[in-house]
mmCIF file of C-alpha atoms in Angstrom:
data_model
loop_
_atom_site.group_PDB
_atom_site.id
_atom_site.type_symbol
_atom_site.label_atom_id
_atom_site.label_comp_id
_atom_site.label_asym_id
_atom_site.label_seq_id
_atom_site.Cartn_x
_atom_site.Cartn_y
_atom_site.Cartn_z
ATOM 1 C CA MET A 86 -21.014 -57.708 -17.730
ATOM 2 C CA ALA A 87 -19.770 -57.286 -14.229
ATOM 3 C CA ASP A 88 -18.986 -53.688 -12.984
ATOM 4 C CA ALA A 89 -16.163 -52.884 -10.661
ATOM 5 C CA LYS A 90 -16.908 -51.409 -7.297
ATOM 6 C CA ALA A 91 -17.922 -47.833 -7.416
ATOM 7 C CA VAL A 92 -16.347 -45.103 -5.378
ATOM 8 C CA ALA A 93 -18.459 -43.568 -2.748
ATOM 9 C CA THR A 94 -15.947 -41.422 -1.157
ATOM 10 C CA PRO A 95 -16.238 -37.713 -1.630
ATOM 11 C CA SER A 96 -13.642 -35.981 -3.980
ATOM 12 C CA THR A 97 -12.744 -33.780 -1.141
ATOM 13 C CA ASP A 98 -11.618 -36.777 0.951
ATOM 14 C CA SER A 99 -7.664 -36.920 0.992
ATOM 15 C CA SER A 100 -7.666 -40.628 2.013
ATOM 16 C CA PRO A 101 -5.578 -42.673 -0.367
ATOM 17 C CA ASN A 102 -8.562 -44.274 -2.112
ATOM 18 C CA ALA A 103 -10.357 -40.829 -2.707
ATOM 19 C CA ASP A 104 -8.996 -40.516 -6.264
ATOM 20 C CA ALA A 105 -10.663 -43.208 -8.201
ATOM 21 C CA LEU A 106 -8.867 -45.227 -10.866
ATOM 22 C CA THR A 107 -10.814 -45.412 -14.119
ATOM 23 C CA ILE A 108 -9.888 -48.009 -16.817
ATOM 24 C CA GLY A 109 -12.353 -47.805 -19.804
ATOM 25 C CA SER A 110 -15.836 -47.984 -18.135
ATOM 26 C CA TYR A 111 -14.517 -49.602 -15.055
ATOM 27 C CA THR A 112 -13.797 -47.462 -11.820
ATOM 28 C CA LEU A 113 -11.857 -49.100 -9.020
ATOM 29 C CA THR A 114 -11.595 -48.168 -5.484
ATOM 30 C CA SER A 115 -8.066 -49.757 -5.247
ATOM 31 C CA ARG A 116 -5.073 -49.202 -7.333
ATOM 32 C CA LEU A 117 -3.648 -52.642 -6.600
ATOM 33 C CA MET A 118 -4.630 -55.711 -8.779
ATOM 34 C CA VAL A 119 -3.592 -59.137 -7.730
ATOM 35 C CA GLY A 120 -3.383 -62.485 -9.218
ATOM 36 C CA SER A 121 -4.941 -65.814 -8.060
ATOM 37 C CA SER A 122 -2.362 -68.510 -8.607
ATOM 38 C CA GLY A 123 0.477 -69.980 -6.555
ATOM 39 C CA TYR A 124 -1.155 -69.668 -3.121
ATOM 40 C CA PRO A 125 -0.725 -72.600 -0.523
ATOM 41 C CA ASN A 126 -4.468 -73.159 -0.542
ATOM 42 C CA PRO A 127 -7.610 -71.371 -1.509
ATOM 43 C CA GLN A 128 -8.375 -69.890 2.031
ATOM 44 C CA VAL A 129 -4.846 -68.249 2.102
ATOM 45 C CA MET A 130 -5.656 -66.881 -1.440
ATOM 46 C CA LEU A 131 -9.103 -65.328 -0.320
ATOM 47 C CA ASP A 132 -7.517 -63.938 2.913
ATOM 48 C CA ALA A 133 -4.683 -62.361 1.069
ATOM 49 C CA ILE A 134 -6.896 -60.635 -1.625
ATOM 50 C CA ASP A 135 -9.244 -59.294 1.063
ATOM 51 C CA ALA A 136 -6.148 -58.034 3.020
ATOM 52 C CA SER A 137 -4.796 -56.352 -0.430
ATOM 53 C CA GLY A 138 -8.078 -54.474 -0.681
ATOM 54 C CA ALA A 139 -7.982 -55.264 -4.365
ATOM 55 C CA ASP A 140 -11.316 -54.834 -6.325
ATOM 56 C CA MET A 141 -9.823 -56.535 -9.425
ATOM 57 C CA VAL A 142 -8.233 -60.118 -9.527
ATOM 58 C CA THR A 143 -6.642 -61.638 -12.555
ATOM 59 C CA VAL A 144 -7.276 -65.201 -13.641
ATOM 60 C CA ALA A 145 -5.292 -67.092 -16.260
ATOM 61 C CA ILE A 146 -7.840 -68.473 -18.726
ATOM 62 C CA ARG A 147 -5.613 -71.340 -19.962
ATOM 63 C CA ARG A 148 -5.381 -72.701 -16.312
ATOM 64 C CA VAL A 149 -9.136 -72.831 -15.389
ATOM 65 C CA ASN A 150 -12.282 -74.326 -16.820
ATOM 66 C CA VAL A 151 -14.289 -71.070 -17.397
ATOM 67 C CA GLU A 152 -17.179 -72.826 -19.002
ATOM 68 C CA ASN A 153 -17.912 -75.461 -16.406
ATOM 69 C CA PRO A 154 -15.902 -74.175 -13.095
ATOM 70 C CA ALA A 155 -16.242 -76.788 -10.271
ATOM 71 C CA PRO A 156 -17.910 -75.810 -7.033
ATOM 72 C CA GLU A 157 -15.232 -73.999 -4.912
ATOM 73 C CA SER A 158 -12.990 -73.549 -7.705
ATOM 74 C CA HIS A 159 -10.633 -70.575 -7.565
ATOM 75 C CA LEU A 160 -13.062 -68.691 -10.126
ATOM 76 C CA ASP A 161 -16.229 -69.619 -8.102
ATOM 77 C CA LEU A 162 -14.680 -68.447 -4.921
ATOM 78 C CA LEU A 163 -13.683 -65.061 -6.489
ATOM 79 C CA ARG A 164 -17.092 -64.402 -7.992
ATOM 80 C CA LYS A 165 -18.825 -65.130 -4.602
ATOM 81 C CA GLY A 166 -16.444 -62.651 -2.986
ATOM 82 C CA GLY A 167 -17.732 -59.902 -5.488
ATOM 83 C CA HIS A 168 -14.260 -59.485 -7.075
ATOM 84 C CA THR A 169 -14.149 -58.082 -10.695
ATOM 85 C CA ILE A 170 -12.432 -60.869 -12.908
ATOM 86 C CA LEU A 171 -9.627 -59.687 -15.069
ATOM 87 C CA PRO A 172 -9.142 -62.871 -17.496
ATOM 88 C CA ASN A 173 -5.543 -62.823 -18.898
ATOM 89 C CA THR A 174 -4.040 -64.565 -21.694
ATOM 90 C CA ALA A 175 -0.922 -65.975 -19.762
ATOM 91 C CA GLY A 176 0.688 -68.804 -21.642
ATOM 92 C CA CYS A 177 -0.046 -67.256 -25.167
ATOM 93 C CA TYR A 178 2.882 -67.103 -27.662
ATOM 94 C CA THR A 179 0.907 -65.623 -30.764
ATOM 95 C CA ALA A 180 -1.522 -63.056 -31.444
ATOM 96 C CA ARG A 181 -3.786 -65.834 -32.730
ATOM 97 C CA GLU A 182 -3.725 -67.887 -29.506
ATOM 98 C CA ALA A 183 -4.134 -64.653 -27.580
ATOM 99 C CA VAL A 184 -7.200 -63.566 -29.476
ATOM 100 C CA LEU A 185 -8.759 -67.094 -29.278
ATOM 101 C CA VAL A 186 -8.417 -67.064 -25.327
ATOM 102 C CA ALA A 187 -9.671 -63.678 -24.973
ATOM 103 C CA ASN A 188 -12.843 -64.418 -27.004
ATOM 104 C CA LEU A 189 -13.274 -67.714 -24.929
ATOM 105 C CA ALA A 190 -13.058 -65.598 -21.650
ATOM 106 C CA ARG A 191 -15.519 -63.052 -23.125
ATOM 107 C CA GLU A 192 -18.146 -65.557 -23.886
ATOM 108 C CA ALA A 193 -17.787 -67.598 -20.794
ATOM 109 C CA LEU A 194 -17.390 -64.726 -18.161
ATOM 110 C CA ASP A 195 -19.613 -62.057 -19.991
ATOM 111 C CA THR A 196 -16.920 -59.397 -19.721
ATOM 112 C CA ASP A 197 -14.961 -57.321 -22.207
ATOM 113 C CA LEU A 198 -11.935 -57.067 -19.852
ATOM 114 C CA ILE A 199 -8.759 -58.849 -20.993
ATOM 115 C CA LYS A 200 -5.164 -58.568 -19.581
ATOM 116 C CA LEU A 201 -3.272 -59.135 -22.834
ATOM 117 C CA GLU A 202 -0.023 -61.172 -22.566
ATOM 118 C CA VAL A 203 1.838 -62.378 -25.632
ATOM 119 C CA ILE A 204 5.190 -64.083 -24.332
ATOM 120 C CA GLY A 205 8.214 -64.656 -26.480
ATOM 121 C CA ASP A 206 9.827 -67.681 -24.716
ATOM 122 C CA ASP A 207 9.460 -69.776 -21.542
ATOM 123 C CA GLU A 208 12.861 -68.598 -20.123
ATOM 124 C CA MET A 209 12.509 -64.901 -19.772
ATOM 125 C CA LEU A 210 8.834 -64.479 -20.204
ATOM 126 C CA MET A 211 9.136 -61.163 -21.918
ATOM 127 C CA PRO A 212 6.679 -59.872 -24.225
ATOM 128 C CA ASP A 213 6.734 -60.603 -28.084
ATOM 129 C CA VAL A 214 6.239 -57.013 -29.329
ATOM 130 C CA GLU A 215 5.187 -57.975 -32.868
ATOM 131 C CA GLN A 216 2.702 -60.369 -31.619
ATOM 132 C CA LEU A 217 1.476 -58.147 -28.799
ATOM 133 C CA LEU A 218 0.856 -55.296 -31.107
ATOM 134 C CA LYS A 219 -0.982 -57.367 -33.698
ATOM 135 C CA ALA A 220 -3.311 -59.038 -30.758
ATOM 136 C CA ALA A 221 -4.013 -55.609 -29.254
ATOM 137 C CA LYS A 222 -5.075 -54.046 -32.493
ATOM 138 C CA THR A 223 -7.423 -57.112 -33.114
ATOM 139 C CA LEU A 224 -8.848 -57.107 -29.585
ATOM 140 C CA VAL A 225 -9.456 -53.246 -29.396
ATOM 141 C CA ASP A 226 -11.205 -53.296 -32.817
ATOM 142 C CA ASP A 227 -13.273 -56.193 -31.370
ATOM 143 C CA GLY A 228 -14.587 -54.110 -28.579
ATOM 144 C CA PHE A 229 -12.398 -55.432 -25.852
ATOM 145 C CA THR A 230 -11.171 -53.225 -22.897
ATOM 146 C CA VAL A 231 -7.563 -54.107 -23.211
ATOM 147 C CA LEU A 232 -4.836 -53.969 -20.503
ATOM 148 C CA ALA A 233 -1.662 -54.794 -22.347
ATOM 149 C CA TYR A 234 1.367 -56.188 -20.598
ATOM 150 C CA ALA A 235 4.524 -54.658 -22.292
ATOM 151 C CA ASN A 236 8.253 -54.233 -22.106
ATOM 152 C CA ASP A 237 9.422 -51.121 -20.147
ATOM 153 C CA ASP A 238 9.926 -49.612 -23.817
ATOM 154 C CA PRO A 239 8.481 -46.144 -24.253
ATOM 155 C CA ILE A 240 8.097 -46.704 -28.077
ATOM 156 C CA THR A 241 6.112 -50.080 -27.674
ATOM 157 C CA CYS A 242 3.765 -48.438 -24.760
ATOM 158 C CA ARG A 243 3.169 -45.403 -26.977
ATOM 159 C CA LYS A 244 1.987 -47.739 -29.893
ATOM 160 C CA LEU A 245 -0.209 -49.700 -27.478
ATOM 161 C CA ALA A 246 -1.827 -46.586 -26.248
ATOM 162 C CA ASP A 247 -2.075 -45.280 -29.785
ATOM 163 C CA LEU A 248 -3.964 -48.593 -30.645
ATOM 164 C CA GLY A 249 -6.652 -47.686 -28.045
ATOM 165 C CA CYS A 250 -5.487 -50.007 -25.036
ATOM 166 C CA ALA A 251 -7.485 -48.991 -22.058
ATOM 167 C CA ALA A 252 -4.272 -49.326 -19.864
ATOM 168 C CA VAL A 253 -0.833 -50.035 -20.696
ATOM 169 C CA MET A 254 1.255 -52.217 -18.250
ATOM 170 C CA PRO A 255 5.030 -52.038 -18.513
ATOM 171 C CA LEU A 256 7.066 -54.446 -16.569
ATOM 172 C CA GLY A 257 9.087 -53.486 -13.556
ATOM 173 C CA ALA A 258 11.394 -56.450 -13.777
ATOM 174 C CA PRO A 259 10.693 -59.951 -15.420
ATOM 175 C CA ILE A 260 7.657 -61.914 -14.223
ATOM 176 C CA GLY A 261 8.117 -63.482 -10.776
ATOM 177 C CA SER A 262 11.795 -62.316 -10.181
ATOM 178 C CA GLY A 263 10.848 -59.977 -7.419
ATOM 179 C CA MET A 264 13.646 -57.612 -8.481
ATOM 180 C CA GLY A 265 11.563 -54.577 -8.158
ATOM 181 C CA ILE A 266 11.846 -51.541 -10.448
ATOM 182 C CA VAL A 267 15.049 -52.153 -12.223
ATOM 183 C CA ASN A 268 14.657 -49.389 -14.849
ATOM 184 C CA PRO A 269 12.953 -46.423 -13.193
ATOM 185 C CA TYR A 270 14.415 -44.173 -15.888
ATOM 186 C CA ASN A 271 12.400 -45.725 -18.782
ATOM 187 C CA LEU A 272 9.256 -45.971 -16.586
ATOM 188 C CA ARG A 273 9.466 -42.226 -15.835
ATOM 189 C CA ILE A 274 9.880 -41.606 -19.637
ATOM 190 C CA ILE A 275 6.742 -43.863 -20.395
ATOM 191 C CA ARG A 276 4.823 -41.810 -17.771
ATOM 192 C CA GLU A 277 5.946 -38.589 -19.437
ATOM 193 C CA GLU A 278 5.084 -39.577 -22.859
ATOM 194 C CA LEU A 279 1.701 -40.923 -21.960
ATOM 195 C CA PRO A 280 0.316 -38.400 -19.278
ATOM 196 C CA ASP A 281 -3.418 -39.406 -20.105
ATOM 197 C CA THR A 282 -3.033 -43.112 -20.556
ATOM 198 C CA PRO A 283 -3.802 -45.370 -17.289
ATOM 199 C CA LEU A 284 -0.315 -46.907 -16.622
ATOM 200 C CA ILE A 285 0.031 -49.991 -14.414
ATOM 201 C CA VAL A 286 3.378 -51.536 -13.219
ATOM 202 C CA ASP A 287 3.005 -55.323 -14.024
ATOM 203 C CA ALA A 288 5.602 -57.816 -12.893
ATOM 204 C CA GLY A 289 8.855 -57.769 -10.732
ATOM 205 C CA ILE A 290 7.326 -56.257 -7.722
ATOM 206 C CA GLY A 291 8.757 -57.956 -4.801
ATOM 207 C CA THR A 292 7.994 -56.115 -1.563
ATOM 208 C CA ALA A 293 6.010 -52.908 -0.223
ATOM 209 C CA SER A 294 8.979 -50.517 -0.859
ATOM 210 C CA ASP A 295 8.802 -51.585 -4.675
ATOM 211 C CA ALA A 296 5.172 -50.698 -4.764
ATOM 212 C CA ALA A 297 5.629 -47.424 -3.124
ATOM 213 C CA GLN A 298 8.419 -46.739 -5.580
ATOM 214 C CA ALA A 299 6.201 -47.452 -8.635
ATOM 215 C CA MET A 300 3.492 -45.153 -7.308
ATOM 216 C CA GLU A 301 6.035 -42.331 -6.546
ATOM 217 C CA LEU A 302 7.219 -42.395 -10.339
ATOM 218 C CA GLY A 303 3.362 -41.316 -10.985
ATOM 219 C CA TYR A 304 1.925 -44.672 -12.093
ATOM 220 C CA ASP A 305 -1.860 -45.302 -11.701
ATOM 221 C CA GLY A 306 -1.594 -48.816 -10.158
ATOM 222 C CA ILE A 307 0.104 -51.982 -9.644
ATOM 223 C CA LEU A 308 -0.587 -55.575 -10.802
ATOM 224 C CA LEU A 309 1.315 -58.441 -9.018
ATOM 225 C CA ASN A 310 0.944 -62.013 -7.950
ATOM 226 C CA THR A 311 4.188 -63.839 -6.835
ATOM 227 C CA ALA A 312 5.051 -61.175 -4.276
ATOM 228 C CA ILE A 313 2.111 -62.118 -2.223
ATOM 229 C CA ALA A 314 1.333 -65.611 -3.086
ATOM 230 C CA GLU A 315 4.922 -66.998 -2.415
ATOM 231 C CA ALA A 316 5.778 -64.666 0.543
ATOM 232 C CA LYS A 317 6.300 -66.532 3.650
ATOM 233 C CA HIS A 318 3.099 -64.934 5.193
ATOM 234 C CA PRO A 319 1.013 -63.952 2.114
ATOM 235 C CA VAL A 320 -1.613 -62.183 4.013
ATOM 236 C CA ASP A 321 0.634 -60.023 5.778
ATOM 237 C CA MET A 322 2.513 -59.235 2.685
ATOM 238 C CA ALA A 323 -0.619 -58.448 0.989
ATOM 239 C CA ARG A 324 -1.401 -55.936 3.566
ATOM 240 C CA ALA A 325 2.136 -54.528 3.526
ATOM 241 C CA ILE A 326 2.145 -53.937 -0.123
ATOM 242 C CA ARG A 327 -1.333 -52.416 0.064
ATOM 243 C CA HIS A 328 0.024 -49.747 2.589
ATOM 244 C CA GLY A 329 3.268 -49.408 0.416
ATOM 245 C CA LEU A 330 1.041 -48.481 -2.650
ATOM 246 C CA GLU A 331 -1.034 -46.120 -0.728
ATOM 247 C CA GLY A 332 1.881 -44.373 0.764
ATOM 248 C CA GLY A 333 3.532 -44.019 -2.615
ATOM 249 C CA ARG A 334 0.277 -42.589 -4.059
ATOM 250 C CA LEU A 335 0.031 -40.000 -1.420
ATOM 251 C CA ALA A 336 3.672 -39.045 -1.526
ATOM 252 C CA TYR A 337 3.299 -38.578 -5.373
ATOM 253 C CA ARG A 338 0.004 -36.375 -5.025
ATOM 254 C CA ALA A 339 1.826 -34.348 -2.205
ATOM 255 C CA GLY A 340 4.847 -33.542 -4.393
ATOM 256 C CA ARG A 341 8.278 -34.273 -3.036
ATOM 257 C CA ILE A 342 11.004 -31.594 -2.534
ATOM 258 C CA PRO A 343 13.663 -31.296 -5.172
ATOM 259 C CA ARG A 344 16.846 -33.029 -4.861
ATOM 260 C CA ARG A 345 19.698 -30.692 -4.042
ATOM 261 C CA ARG A 346 23.528 -31.207 -4.173
ATOM 262 C CA TYR A 347 23.995 -29.053 -0.999
ATOM 263 C CA ALA A 348 22.437 -28.586 2.304
ATOM 264 C CA LYS A 349 19.482 -26.174 2.823
ATOM 265 C CA ALA A 350 18.739 -25.206 6.454
ATOM 266 C CA SER A 351 15.192 -25.728 7.316
ATOM 267 C CA SER A 352 15.223 -23.101 10.246
ATOM 268 C CA PRO A 353 15.175 -19.434 9.396
ATOM 269 C CA GLN A 354 18.527 -17.676 9.455
ATOM 270 C CA GLN A 355 17.293 -14.382 10.684
ATOM 271 C CA GLY A 356 17.359 -13.879 14.458
ATOM 272 C CA ARG A 357 20.182 -16.226 15.151
ATOM 273 C CA VAL A 358 22.352 -15.639 18.432
ATOM 274 C CA GLY A 359 25.299 -13.435 17.560
ATOM 275 C CA SER A 360 23.804 -12.179 14.214
#
């Protein structure tokens, strides 16, 4: 089983990657996870992933031949680049389908990682909660490290965490929409309800400011694909989102000032002229 890149930075370092992200037995130096589909060509994909700094790259198992990947296939290129492959169950509509795809990925790729997606329909691409929970229980019981894509619903997310998912991944907005964080209120509640569960915003991120907002809400990371792959300049967007994420993480760790209804002078009032 391939391990993610280990963090060598001392814990006293205040750089954005100094606080590692741990998911199950995997330690990541980057809190940005990216997809591998929809790029203009394989070289742009590789350059964009490199610019993003991502350790972990997700691959849709139903779209690739994992048993006999062709030379220079996306999967082969990613492996050569030393990336940790996160297989996903995109395109599955039932728990049974998702479990079958996950087992295929584990056997072919020698990994216990799985990004679990169980979709309700082709139009909205929203999770089918009933099937998602059923699949999550089966896969966790089967020894998988499950990263579960979910609605931005605190109850569903809590149930996934209680089932033992290694990470819960509530959506920021519908897949591929680029709408950003449409319901920060719910995402904030999920963070408060699950303080000890790795939480990743998955889907809906459109640009660097969306990434910063997600991290400022206290999320542990972001997974995205379309925002980079379909940008006018994917490599530049990958770099921008990386910086947005790192800035948001640093801001969260620094602790923002409280919002106030009225002004508060930053200069001391004592010693003013005429006082």
